Amino acid sequence: MSASVVVNGRREALAEGETVASLLERLGAGPDYALVERNGAPVERARYREVRLEDGDRLVVARPVA
C-alpha cells in the first residue's frame, strides 16, 4: 500500500521524502504564498523545505486573499 496524505479533504499520494514545499509545488499551490496547517498545527513558511511529510498526515492549505 502506498503512502498518502489528506490535503483539504482529498487524499494525495505521498512521494518518498516529500516535503511540504515539494507537495505544494507538485499541486501547483505555490509555496511562497500558501499557508499550511499540518495535523492541526501551523507550519512556518520558512520550514516548508525541511518539514518531511508522513503517511496519514492531514494538511489544510490556504491561499490568503488581500
CSV table of C-alpha atoms in Angstrom, one decimal:
chain,number,residue,atom,x,y,z
A,1,MET,CA,0.0,0.0,0.0
A,2,SER,CA,1.4,3.4,-0.9
A,3,ALA,CA,1.8,6.3,1.5
A,4,SER,CA,-0.6,9.2,1.3
A,5,VAL,CA,-1.7,12.4,3.0
A,6,VAL,CA,-5.0,14.2,3.1
A,7,VAL,CA,-4.9,17.8,1.6
A,8,ASN,CA,-8.1,19.8,2.2
A,9,GLY,CA,-10.1,16.7,2.5
A,10,ARG,CA,-8.7,14.9,-0.6
A,11,ARG,CA,-6.3,12.0,-0.5
A,12,GLU,CA,-3.0,12.6,-2.3
A,13,ALA,CA,-0.2,10.1,-3.0
A,14,LEU,CA,3.0,10.8,-1.0
A,15,ALA,CA,6.4,10.5,-2.7
A,16,GLU,CA,9.4,9.2,-0.7
A,17,GLY,CA,10.9,12.0,1.3
A,18,GLU,CA,8.3,14.5,0.2
A,19,THR,CA,8.3,17.9,2.0
A,20,VAL,CA,5.6,20.5,2.4
A,21,ALA,CA,7.3,22.6,-0.3
A,22,SER,CA,7.6,19.8,-2.8
A,23,LEU,CA,4.0,18.7,-2.3
A,24,LEU,CA,2.8,22.3,-2.8
A,25,GLU,CA,4.9,22.7,-5.9
A,26,ARG,CA,3.5,19.4,-7.3
A,27,LEU,CA,0.0,20.5,-6.6
A,28,GLY,CA,0.6,23.9,-8.2
A,29,ALA,CA,-0.1,25.7,-4.9
A,30,GLY,CA,3.0,28.0,-4.9
A,31,PRO,CA,4.8,27.6,-1.6
A,32,ASP,CA,5.6,31.3,-1.4
A,33,TYR,CA,2.0,32.2,-0.9
A,34,ALA,CA,0.3,29.2,0.6
A,35,LEU,CA,-0.4,28.9,4.3
A,36,VAL,CA,-0.2,25.3,5.7
A,37,GLU,CA,-1.6,23.6,8.7
A,38,ARG,CA,-0.3,20.0,9.4
A,39,ASN,CA,-2.2,17.8,11.8
A,40,GLY,CA,-3.8,20.9,13.4
A,41,ALA,CA,-0.6,22.9,13.8
A,42,PRO,CA,0.6,25.7,11.6
A,43,VAL,CA,3.8,25.1,9.6
A,44,GLU,CA,6.2,28.1,9.4
A,45,ARG,CA,6.7,29.1,5.8
A,46,ALA,CA,10.5,29.2,6.3
A,47,ARG,CA,10.4,25.5,7.2
A,48,TYR,CA,8.4,24.2,4.2
A,49,ARG,CA,11.5,22.8,2.5
A,50,GLU,CA,12.7,20.9,5.6
A,51,VAL,CA,9.4,19.5,7.0
A,52,ARG,CA,9.0,16.0,5.7
A,53,LEU,CA,5.5,14.6,5.4
A,54,GLU,CA,4.5,11.3,6.8
A,55,ASP,CA,1.9,8.7,5.8
A,56,GLY,CA,-1.5,9.8,7.2
A,57,ASP,CA,-0.7,13.5,7.7
A,58,ARG,CA,-3.7,15.8,7.3
A,59,LEU,CA,-3.0,19.2,5.7
A,60,VAL,CA,-5.0,22.3,5.3
A,61,VAL,CA,-3.7,24.5,2.5
A,62,ALA,CA,-5.0,28.1,2.1
A,63,ARG,CA,-4.0,31.0,0.0
A,64,PRO,CA,-4.5,34.3,1.6
A,65,VAL,CA,-6.5,36.9,-0.3
A,66,ALA,CA,-5.7,40.6,0.1
